[in-house]
CSV table of C-alpha atoms in Angstrom, one decimal:
chain,number,residue,atom,x,y,z
A,1,LYS,CA,-0.2,-0.5,0.1
A,2,SER,CA,0.8,3.7,-0.1
A,3,PHE,CA,1.4,5.9,1.8
A,4,VAL,CA,1.5,9.1,-0.6
A,5,GLN,CA,-1.2,11.9,-0.2
A,6,THR,CA,-3.5,12.4,-2.3
A,7,ILE,CA,-6.3,14.9,-3.0
A,8,GLY,CA,-9.6,14.5,-4.7
A,9,GLU,CA,-10.9,15.6,-8.2
A,10,GLU,CA,-12.3,18.8,-6.6
A,11,GLN,CA,-9.2,20.7,-6.7
A,12,ILE,CA,-10.1,23.8,-5.6
A,13,GLN,CA,-7.2,26.1,-4.4
A,14,ASN,CA,-5.1,24.4,-7.7
A,15,PRO,CA,-5.8,27.6,-9.9
A,16,TYR,CA,-3.6,25.6,-12.7
A,17,THR,CA,-6.7,23.5,-14.5
A,18,GLU,CA,-5.6,24.7,-18.2
A,19,LEU,CA,-2.8,23.5,-20.1
A,20,LEU,CA,-0.5,24.2,-23.5
A,21,VAL,CA,1.4,20.6,-25.1
A,22,LEU,CA,4.8,22.2,-26.2
A,23,LYS,CA,6.6,19.8,-28.1
A,24,GLY,CA,10.2,19.9,-30.4
A,25,HIS,CA,12.1,18.3,-28.5
A,26,GLN,CA,13.6,14.4,-29.5
A,27,ASP,CA,14.7,12.6,-25.9
A,28,ILE,CA,15.0,13.9,-22.5
A,29,VAL,CA,14.2,17.9,-21.5
A,30,ARG,CA,16.3,18.4,-18.2
A,31,PHE,CA,16.7,22.1,-18.5
A,32,LEU,CA,14.3,25.0,-18.3
A,33,VAL,CA,16.0,27.8,-17.4
A,34,GLN,CA,13.6,31.8,-17.2
A,35,ILE,CA,15.3,35.1,-19.7
A,36,ASP,CA,12.8,37.3,-19.1
A,37,ASP,CA,9.0,38.4,-17.6
A,38,PHE,CA,8.3,35.9,-20.7
A,39,ARG,CA,10.3,34.0,-22.4
A,40,PHE,CA,13.0,31.1,-21.6
A,41,ALA,CA,14.7,28.1,-23.2
A,42,SER,CA,13.9,24.8,-23.1
A,43,ALA,CA,17.5,22.2,-23.2
A,44,GLY,CA,18.1,18.4,-23.4
A,45,ASP,CA,19.5,15.3,-24.3
A,46,ASP,CA,18.7,15.7,-27.9
A,47,GLY,CA,21.2,18.6,-27.8
A,48,ILE,CA,18.8,21.5,-29.4
A,49,ILE,CA,17.2,24.2,-27.7
A,50,PHE,CA,14.5,25.6,-27.7
A,51,LEU,CA,12.8,29.3,-26.5
A,52,TRP,CA,9.2,30.2,-25.3
A,53,ASN,CA,7.0,32.1,-25.4
A,54,ALA,CA,5.6,31.6,-21.8
A,55,GLN,CA,2.6,33.6,-22.2
A,56,THR,CA,1.4,32.1,-26.0
A,57,GLY,CA,3.6,28.9,-25.9
A,58,GLU,CA,4.6,30.0,-29.5
A,59,LYS,CA,8.1,28.6,-30.6
A,60,LEU,CA,10.6,31.4,-30.7
A,61,PHE,CA,13.8,29.8,-32.0
A,62,GLU,CA,15.3,26.1,-32.7
A,63,LEU,CA,19.2,26.3,-32.2
A,64,HIS,CA,21.2,24.0,-33.7
A,65,GLY,CA,24.7,24.0,-32.4
A,66,HIS,CA,25.4,20.7,-30.0
A,67,THR,CA,26.6,17.1,-31.2
A,68,HIS,CA,25.4,15.6,-27.7
A,69,LYS,CA,23.3,16.1,-24.6
A,70,ILE,CA,22.8,19.4,-22.7
A,71,THR,CA,25.0,19.3,-19.9
A,72,ALA,CA,24.3,23.0,-18.2
A,73,ILE,CA,22.7,26.4,-19.2
A,74,ALA,CA,22.5,29.3,-17.7
A,75,PRO,CA,21.3,32.9,-18.1
A,76,PHE,CA,24.1,36.0,-19.2
A,77,SER,CA,22.6,38.9,-19.2
A,78,SER,CA,24.7,42.4,-20.6
A,79,SER,CA,25.3,44.8,-18.1
A,80,ASP,CA,26.9,47.0,-20.5
A,81,ALA,CA,25.4,50.5,-19.4
A,82,SER,CA,26.3,52.3,-22.8
A,83,GLU,CA,24.7,49.0,-25.0
A,84,GLU,CA,20.6,48.0,-25.0
A,85,LYS,CA,20.7,45.3,-22.5
A,86,LYS,CA,20.9,41.6,-24.5
A,87,HIS,CA,19.8,38.5,-23.0
A,88,LEU,CA,22.5,35.5,-23.6
A,89,ILE,CA,22.5,32.3,-23.2
A,90,LEU,CA,25.3,30.5,-22.1
A,91,SER,CA,25.1,26.3,-23.0
A,92,ALA,CA,27.5,22.9,-22.2
A,93,SER,CA,27.2,20.2,-23.8
A,94,ALA,CA,29.2,16.5,-23.8
A,95,ASP,CA,30.4,17.8,-27.0
A,96,ARG,CA,32.9,19.2,-25.1
A,97,THR,CA,32.1,22.5,-26.0
A,98,VAL,CA,30.8,25.8,-24.9
A,99,ILE,CA,28.3,28.5,-27.2
A,100,VAL,CA,27.3,31.3,-26.1
A,101,TRP,CA,23.8,32.0,-28.1
A,102,ASP,CA,21.6,35.6,-28.3
A,103,CYS,CA,18.6,34.8,-27.4
A,104,SER,CA,16.9,38.5,-29.3
A,105,THR,CA,18.2,36.9,-33.4
A,106,GLY,CA,18.2,32.8,-32.4
A,107,ARG,CA,21.8,33.0,-33.4
A,108,GLN,CA,25.1,31.9,-32.1
A,109,VAL,CA,27.6,34.2,-30.3
A,110,GLN,CA,30.4,32.1,-30.0
A,111,GLN,CA,31.5,28.4,-29.6
A,112,VAL,CA,34.7,27.3,-26.6
A,113,SER,CA,35.8,24.0,-28.1
A,114,CYS,CA,39.4,23.6,-25.6
A,115,PHE,CA,37.7,21.8,-22.8
A,116,HIS,CA,39.2,18.6,-21.5
A,117,SER,CA,36.4,16.8,-20.4
A,118,THR,CA,32.2,17.8,-20.2
A,119,VAL,CA,31.3,21.1,-18.7
A,120,LYS,CA,28.4,20.1,-15.9
A,121,CYS,CA,27.7,23.7,-14.4
A,122,LEU,CA,27.4,26.7,-15.6
A,123,THR,CA,28.0,30.5,-13.3
A,124,VAL,CA,27.8,33.2,-14.1
A,125,LEU,CA,28.6,36.6,-11.7
A,126,GLN,CA,26.9,39.1,-12.7
A,127,ARG,CA,29.1,41.9,-10.7
A,128,LEU,CA,32.5,40.5,-12.1
A,129,ASP,CA,30.5,40.6,-15.5
A,130,VAL,CA,32.1,37.0,-16.1
A,131,TRP,CA,31.2,33.3,-15.7
A,132,LEU,CA,32.8,29.7,-14.7
A,133,SER,CA,32.7,27.2,-16.2
A,134,GLY,CA,32.8,23.8,-14.2
A,135,GLY,CA,34.0,20.5,-15.2
A,136,SER,CA,37.6,18.2,-14.3
A,137,ASP,CA,38.9,22.1,-14.1
A,138,LEU,CA,37.4,25.9,-13.2
A,139,CYS,CA,37.5,27.9,-15.5
A,140,VAL,CA,36.7,31.5,-15.4
A,141,TRP,CA,35.8,33.5,-18.9
A,142,ASN,CA,35.0,37.4,-19.6
A,143,ARG,CA,31.9,38.0,-21.8
A,144,LYS,CA,34.0,37.4,-24.6
A,145,LEU,CA,35.3,34.3,-23.9
A,146,ASP,CA,38.5,34.5,-23.4
A,147,LEU,CA,39.6,32.7,-20.8
A,148,LEU,CA,40.8,34.2,-18.1
A,149,CYS,CA,42.2,31.5,-15.8
A,150,LYS,CA,42.0,27.8,-14.6
A,151,THR,CA,42.4,25.8,-11.9
A,152,SER,CA,44.5,22.7,-12.3
A,153,HIS,CA,43.6,19.4,-12.9
A,154,LEU,CA,41.1,18.8,-9.5
A,155,THR,CA,39.5,14.8,-10.8
A,156,ASP,CA,37.7,12.8,-13.1
A,157,ALA,CA,34.6,13.2,-11.4
A,158,GLY,CA,34.7,17.0,-12.2
A,159,ILE,CA,33.2,20.1,-10.5
A,160,SER,CA,29.0,18.7,-10.3
A,161,ALA,CA,27.7,22.2,-8.3
A,162,LEU,CA,29.1,26.0,-7.8
A,163,ALA,CA,27.4,28.7,-5.9
A,164,GLU,CA,28.5,32.1,-5.3
A,165,LEU,CA,29.5,33.6,-2.0
A,166,PRO,CA,30.6,36.8,-0.5
A,167,LYS,CA,34.4,38.0,-1.2
A,168,ASN,CA,35.2,36.6,-4.5
A,169,CYS,CA,34.5,33.7,-3.3
A,170,VAL,CA,33.4,30.7,-5.1
A,171,ALA,CA,31.8,26.5,-3.9
A,172,ALA,CA,32.2,23.6,-6.2
A,173,ALA,CA,30.7,20.4,-5.2
A,174,VAL,CA,33.5,17.9,-6.8
A,175,GLY,CA,32.7,14.7,-5.0
A,176,LYS,CA,32.7,14.3,-2.1
A,177,GLU,CA,34.8,17.9,-1.1
A,178,LEU,CA,33.5,20.9,-0.8
A,179,ILE,CA,36.3,23.1,-2.5
A,180,ILE,CA,36.2,27.0,-2.3
A,181,PHE,CA,38.1,29.0,-4.3
A,182,ARG,CA,38.8,32.2,-4.5
A,183,LEU,CA,38.7,35.2,-7.7
A,184,ILE,CA,40.9,37.8,-8.1
A,185,ALA,CA,40.0,39.9,-10.0
A,186,SER,CA,42.2,42.4,-12.8
A,187,ASN,CA,42.2,45.8,-12.3
A,188,ASN,CA,41.6,46.7,-16.1
A,189,GLY,CA,39.8,43.9,-17.2
A,190,SER,CA,41.5,41.9,-19.2
A,191,GLU,CA,45.3,40.4,-17.1
A,192,GLY,CA,45.7,39.7,-14.0
A,193,TRP,CA,43.1,36.9,-13.3
A,194,ASN,CA,44.1,34.1,-10.7
A,195,VAL,CA,41.7,31.5,-9.4
A,196,LEU,CA,43.2,30.8,-5.6
A,197,GLU,CA,41.9,27.3,-4.1
A,198,VAL,CA,42.0,28.3,-0.6
A,199,LYS,CA,39.7,25.7,1.9
A,200,ARG,CA,38.2,22.0,1.1
A,201,LEU,CA,35.7,20.9,2.9
A,202,VAL,CA,35.6,16.7,3.9
A,203,ASP,CA,33.0,16.7,6.0
A,204,HIS,CA,30.0,15.2,3.6
A,205,GLN,CA,30.5,10.8,4.3
A,206,ASP,CA,29.0,10.9,0.5
A,207,ASN,CA,28.7,12.9,-3.2
A,208,ILE,CA,27.6,16.5,-2.8
A,209,LEU,CA,23.9,16.3,-5.5
A,210,SER,CA,23.1,19.8,-4.2
A,211,LEU,CA,24.0,23.0,-3.3
A,212,VAL,CA,22.8,26.2,-2.9
A,213,SER,CA,23.8,29.6,-1.5
A,214,VAL,CA,21.1,31.1,1.1
A,215,ASN,CA,22.7,34.6,1.9
A,216,ASP,CA,25.4,36.7,1.8
A,217,SER,CA,26.1,34.1,5.3
A,218,THR,CA,25.2,31.3,4.5
A,219,PHE,CA,25.0,28.7,1.6
A,220,VAL,CA,24.1,24.5,2.3
A,221,THR,CA,24.4,21.7,0.5
A,222,GLY,CA,23.1,18.4,0.5
A,223,SER,CA,24.9,14.5,0.0
A,224,TYR,CA,23.5,11.2,-1.8
A,225,VAL,CA,23.4,9.3,2.0
A,226,GLY,CA,20.6,11.8,3.2
A,227,GLU,CA,23.3,14.3,4.4
A,228,LEU,CA,22.1,17.8,4.5
A,229,ILE,CA,25.2,20.8,6.0
A,230,VAL,CA,24.4,24.2,7.2
A,231,TRP,CA,28.0,26.0,5.8
A,232,ASP,CA,28.8,29.9,6.7
A,233,ALA,CA,29.6,31.5,3.5
A,234,LEU,CA,32.8,34.2,5.1
A,235,ASP,CA,34.4,32.0,6.8
A,236,TRP,CA,33.7,28.7,5.4
A,237,THR,CA,32.6,26.8,9.0
A,238,LYS,CA,30.5,23.7,9.6
A,239,GLN,CA,26.7,25.6,11.5
A,240,ALA,CA,24.7,23.2,11.7
A,241,SER,CA,23.8,20.0,9.8
A,242,GLU,CA,21.0,17.3,9.2
A,243,CYS,CA,21.7,13.5,8.6
A,244,ASN,CA,17.5,11.4,10.0
A,245,PHE,CA,15.7,12.8,7.2
A,246,TRP,CA,14.1,9.9,6.0
A,247,ASP,CA,14.8,8.2,9.7
A,248,SER,CA,10.8,7.8,10.8
A,249,SER,CA,11.3,7.1,14.4
A,250,PHE,CA,12.2,10.1,14.7
A,251,HIS,CA,9.1,12.5,12.5
A,252,PRO,CA,5.7,11.0,14.9
A,253,ASP,CA,3.4,12.4,12.4
A,254,ALA,CA,4.9,10.6,9.5
A,255,GLN,CA,2.6,7.0,8.2
A,256,PRO,CA,5.1,4.1,9.3
A,257,GLU,CA,6.8,2.0,6.4
A,258,ILE,CA,7.8,-2.0,6.3
A,259,LYS,CA,11.4,-1.9,4.5
A,260,LEU,CA,13.9,-5.2,5.0
A,261,THR,CA,16.7,-2.8,3.5
A,262,GLN,CA,16.9,0.8,3.0
A,263,SER,CA,18.0,2.2,-0.8
A,264,PRO,CA,20.3,4.7,-0.6
A,265,ASN,CA,18.5,6.8,-3.3
A,266,GLU,CA,15.5,7.2,-1.2
A,267,THR,CA,17.7,9.6,1.2
A,268,SER,CA,19.7,11.4,-1.5
A,269,VAL,CA,18.7,15.3,-1.2
A,270,GLN,CA,18.1,15.7,-4.9
A,271,HIS,CA,17.8,19.6,-5.0
A,272,LEU,CA,17.5,22.7,-2.5
A,273,THR,CA,16.0,26.0,-2.6
A,274,SER,CA,15.9,28.6,0.1
A,275,ASP,CA,14.3,31.6,1.4
A,276,GLU,CA,16.0,34.3,4.4
A,277,GLU,CA,14.2,32.1,6.9
A,278,CYS,CA,14.4,28.1,5.4
A,279,VAL,CA,15.6,25.6,3.3
A,280,PHE,CA,13.5,23.7,1.4
A,281,ALA,CA,15.1,20.1,0.7
A,282,ALA,CA,13.6,16.8,-1.8
A,283,VAL,CA,14.6,13.9,0.3
A,284,GLY,CA,14.1,10.7,-1.8
A,285,LYS,CA,10.7,10.3,-2.5
A,286,GLY,CA,9.8,13.7,0.2
A,287,ILE,CA,10.2,17.4,1.2
A,288,TYR,CA,11.8,18.6,4.1
A,289,VAL,CA,11.1,21.9,5.5
A,290,TYR,CA,14.3,23.1,7.4
A,291,ASN,CA,14.4,26.7,9.8
A,292,LEU,CA,17.8,28.1,9.6
A,293,GLN,CA,17.7,29.5,13.2
A,294,MET,CA,16.0,26.3,14.8
A,295,LYS,CA,18.3,24.5,13.6
A,296,ARG,CA,15.8,21.5,13.1
A,297,VAL,CA,12.7,20.2,10.5
A,298,ILE,CA,9.4,22.2,11.4
A,299,ALA,CA,7.6,19.8,8.5
A,300,CYS,CA,8.1,16.8,6.8
A,301,GLN,CA,5.8,15.2,3.8
A,302,ARG,CA,8.1,12.3,3.9
A,303,THR,CA,6.3,10.5,0.9
A,304,ALA,CA,5.6,13.5,-0.9
A,305,HIS,CA,5.6,11.5,-4.2
A,306,ASP,CA,5.4,7.8,-5.4
A,307,SER,CA,9.2,8.1,-6.9
A,308,SER,CA,12.4,10.4,-6.3
A,309,VAL,CA,11.8,13.9,-5.8
A,310,LEU,CA,14.0,15.7,-8.2
A,311,HIS,CA,13.3,19.8,-8.0
A,312,ILE,CA,11.2,22.0,-5.7
A,313,GLU,CA,11.2,25.8,-5.7
A,314,GLN,CA,8.7,28.0,-2.8
A,315,LEU,CA,6.1,30.2,-4.5
A,316,PRO,CA,5.0,33.5,-2.8
A,317,ASN,CA,2.4,32.8,-0.2
A,318,ARG,CA,4.2,30.1,1.7
A,319,GLN,CA,3.7,27.4,-1.4
A,320,LEU,CA,5.8,24.9,-3.0
A,321,ILE,CA,5.2,23.2,-6.1
A,322,SER,CA,7.6,19.6,-6.2
A,323,CYS,CA,7.7,17.4,-8.9
A,324,SER,CA,9.2,13.8,-9.2
A,325,GLU,CA,9.9,10.5,-11.3
A,326,ASP,CA,6.6,9.5,-11.7
A,327,GLY,CA,5.3,12.8,-13.6
A,328,SER,CA,3.6,14.2,-11.5
A,329,VAL,CA,3.9,18.0,-10.4
A,330,ARG,CA,2.2,18.7,-6.5
A,331,ILE,CA,1.4,22.4,-4.7
A,332,TRP,CA,2.3,22.3,-1.3
A,333,GLU,CA,1.2,25.1,1.2
A,334,LEU,CA,3.6,24.9,4.7
A,335,ARG,CA,1.1,25.7,7.7
A,336,GLU,CA,1.3,26.4,11.0
A,337,LYS,CA,-0.9,23.5,13.0
A,338,GLN,CA,-2.1,23.7,16.4
A,339,GLN,CA,0.0,22.8,19.1
A,340,LEU,CA,-0.1,20.2,21.4
A,341,ARG,CA,1.5,20.2,25.3
A,342,ALA,CA,4.9,18.7,24.4
A,343,GLU,CA,5.2,15.6,26.3
A,344,PRO,CA,8.9,14.7,27.5
A,345,VAL,CA,11.5,12.8,24.8
A,346,SER,CA,14.3,10.7,24.9
A,347,THR,CA,17.9,13.1,24.5
A,348,GLY,CA,19.1,11.0,21.7
A,349,PHE,CA,15.7,12.5,19.1
A,350,PHE,CA,17.8,16.2,20.3
A,351,ASN,CA,21.0,14.9,20.2
A,352,MET,CA,20.7,14.0,17.0
A,353,TRP,CA,18.7,18.0,16.0
A,354,GLY,CA,22.0,19.5,17.0
A,355,PHE,CA,21.1,20.3,20.3
A,356,GLY,CA,24.4,19.3,22.2
A,357,ARG,CA,25.8,16.6,25.0
A,358,THR,CA,22.8,14.2,25.9
A,359,ASN,CA,23.0,15.5,29.2
A,360,LYS,CA,19.9,16.4,31.7
A,361,GLN,CA,19.9,20.5,30.5
A,362,ALA,CA,20.8,20.0,27.4
A,363,ASN,CA,17.0,17.3,27.6
A,364,GLN,CA,15.7,20.4,29.5
A,365,ALA,CA,16.1,23.4,27.7
A,366,ALA,CA,15.5,21.4,24.1
A,367,LYS,CA,12.4,20.2,25.5
A,368,LYS,CA,11.8,24.0,26.4
A,369,MET,CA,12.5,25.2,22.7
A,370,GLN,CA,9.6,22.2,21.2
A,371,GLU,CA,6.9,23.7,23.9
A,372,ASN,CA,6.8,27.8,22.5
A,373,THR,CA,7.9,26.5,18.8
A,374,PRO,CA,5.0,26.5,16.3
A,375,MET,CA,5.0,23.2,14.8
A,376,TYR,CA,3.9,23.1,10.9
A,377,PHE,CA,2.4,20.8,8.0
A,378,LEU,CA,2.8,20.7,4.0
A,379,GLU,CA,-0.7,20.5,2.5
A,380,LEU,CA,-1.6,19.7,-0.6
A,381,LEU,CA,-3.4,21.5,-2.7
A,382,GLY,CA,-3.2,20.3,-6.2
A,383,ASP,CA,-1.7,17.1,-8.0
A,384,LEU,CA,-0.7,18.2,-11.9
A,385,ILE,CA,-1.0,14.9,-14.4
A,386,GLY,CA,0.2,15.6,-17.6
A,387,HIS,CA,3.5,13.5,-18.4
A,388,SER,CA,4.1,10.9,-19.2
A,389,SER,CA,7.2,9.9,-17.4
A,390,ALA,CA,9.6,11.9,-15.2
A,391,VAL,CA,9.1,15.5,-15.1
A,392,GLN,CA,12.6,16.8,-14.8
A,393,MET,CA,12.1,21.5,-13.3
A,394,PHE,CA,10.3,23.7,-13.8
A,395,LEU,CA,9.8,27.1,-14.4
A,396,TYR,CA,7.6,29.9,-12.5
A,397,PHE,CA,6.2,32.5,-13.6
A,398,GLY,CA,3.7,33.6,-11.7
A,399,GLU,CA,0.3,35.4,-13.4
A,400,LEU,CA,1.6,33.2,-16.5
A,401,GLY,CA,1.1,30.0,-15.4
A,402,LEU,CA,4.0,27.7,-14.6
A,403,ALA,CA,6.1,25.5,-17.3
A,404,THR,CA,7.5,22.3,-16.9
A,405,CYS,CA,9.7,19.4,-18.7
A,406,SER,CA,9.8,15.5,-18.6
A,407,ALA,CA,11.2,12.5,-20.1
A,408,ASP,CA,8.6,12.4,-22.2
A,409,HIS,CA,10.0,14.5,-24.4
A,410,LEU,CA,7.2,17.5,-24.0
A,411,ILE,CA,6.9,20.3,-22.0
A,412,ILE,CA,3.8,21.4,-20.8
A,413,LEU,CA,3.0,24.9,-20.0
A,414,TRP,CA,0.1,24.8,-16.7
A,415,LYS,CA,-2.5,28.2,-16.8
A,416,ASP,CA,-4.5,29.6,-14.2
A,417,GLY,CA,-7.7,28.4,-16.4
A,418,GLU,CA,-10.0,31.6,-14.1
A,419,ARG,CA,-7.4,33.6,-15.4
A,420,GLU,CA,-7.1,32.6,-19.2
A,421,SER,CA,-11.2,32.6,-19.5
A,422,ARG,CA,-11.3,36.3,-18.4
A,423,LEU,CA,-8.7,37.8,-20.8
A,424,ARG,CA,-10.8,35.2,-23.5
A,425,SER,CA,-13.6,37.2,-23.3
A,426,LEU,CA,-12.3,40.6,-22.4
A,427,THR,CA,-10.4,39.7,-25.5
A,428,LEU,CA,-13.7,38.9,-27.9
A,429,PHE,CA,-15.7,41.8,-26.3
A,430,GLN,CA,-12.7,44.1,-28.1
A,431,LYS,CA,-13.5,42.4,-31.0
A,432,LEU,CA,-16.6,42.3,-31.0
A,433,ALA,CA,-16.1,46.9,-30.3
A,434,GLN,CA,-13.7,46.6,-33.2
A,435,ASN,CA,-16.9,45.5,-35.1
A,436,GLY,CA,-19.4,47.7,-33.8
A,437,ASP,CA,-21.9,44.9,-32.3
A,438,PHE,CA,-20.9,45.8,-29.0
A,439,GLN,CA,-20.6,48.8,-27.0
A,440,LEU,CA,-17.8,48.2,-24.6
A,441,LYS,CA,-18.4,50.4,-21.3
A,442,PHE,CA,-15.5,50.2,-18.7
């Protein structure tokens, strides 16, 4: 029996009652990136990039240049005040090239093909007007695709994720290690750039899968075996950690589930996102909300989907969206629940949450904190069923709706049915008024 939460056909709080199916890709669509308020790009294993209008679903451009699957993609907007703002896209491929595209024309601006391995991640540092490529090396490039500096060969596994940190630093996930690099910028913008390794953090027990910068003082990492570590972004010390997401004994509200073994992919931290207050983690099939100030999980849905959750994002009004390998996309709301009087709990529970040594004083402090802390739960508001295979990720466009991409080669634009109906009615009234058949009054 599945313990995944379900919702009835009457999804009163789910606005996405219309959908547009966008076709064009011939293989798994893995990436969506937002270009501006109305446009986005999609890319995947067919090596093709499409540019779309998020409002109408119109295909704007089809970008051909890579010969293998796309491995990373990032928007890169011009910051030159002397010229009109340009929207560019960087794309990396398993063909060991990186291409810069102009979003206004759909043309290839430039291509770099000097990589010794596949580039797995791209990060733009707008403040320095440079971008980074992560593979077996960390390379720093300017807008003209001049190589400013690079590290020595790091590892055959390569850099899997990058995050910008304060003081011209970046964090790079390389297997189990987290390497902190500092960029030394040139004064004249051309020569003198350098990238230095300043620290290696080896606290994770397995490969780091997810990395997110929270603010100028905090960033968070998650690993394959379910470890979540909160780091200080200035001195790179470990501030807090969590490594028992999957253990139902620590989540009394979760429904019991009998298992003989625990598969590692059911505990892997696939994706992280955050606001100033919380980190939202996709762990195995579940969703967890970790409060940074309290240094503990305040809400969870252990079986949010039937399969691993691949992507999670926070929406306005304390809502979340998650998508999964099971092909579903779900909307959640973080709600406060009635707090009952706390019962005595074993010290081991609080020791796991990082409240210090297992002694009487620590237990009393933890109990007091629990009594004064509001508890939350995740309520399922909507279930978007449209894809026939794993949903890789999504983009939220506010009132324009939601874009999702999948292993079924499709992109779906989910629309607010009531809003779309109003727009169609308004358009009809305007046409009637123009034809003189209807007196439009405001």
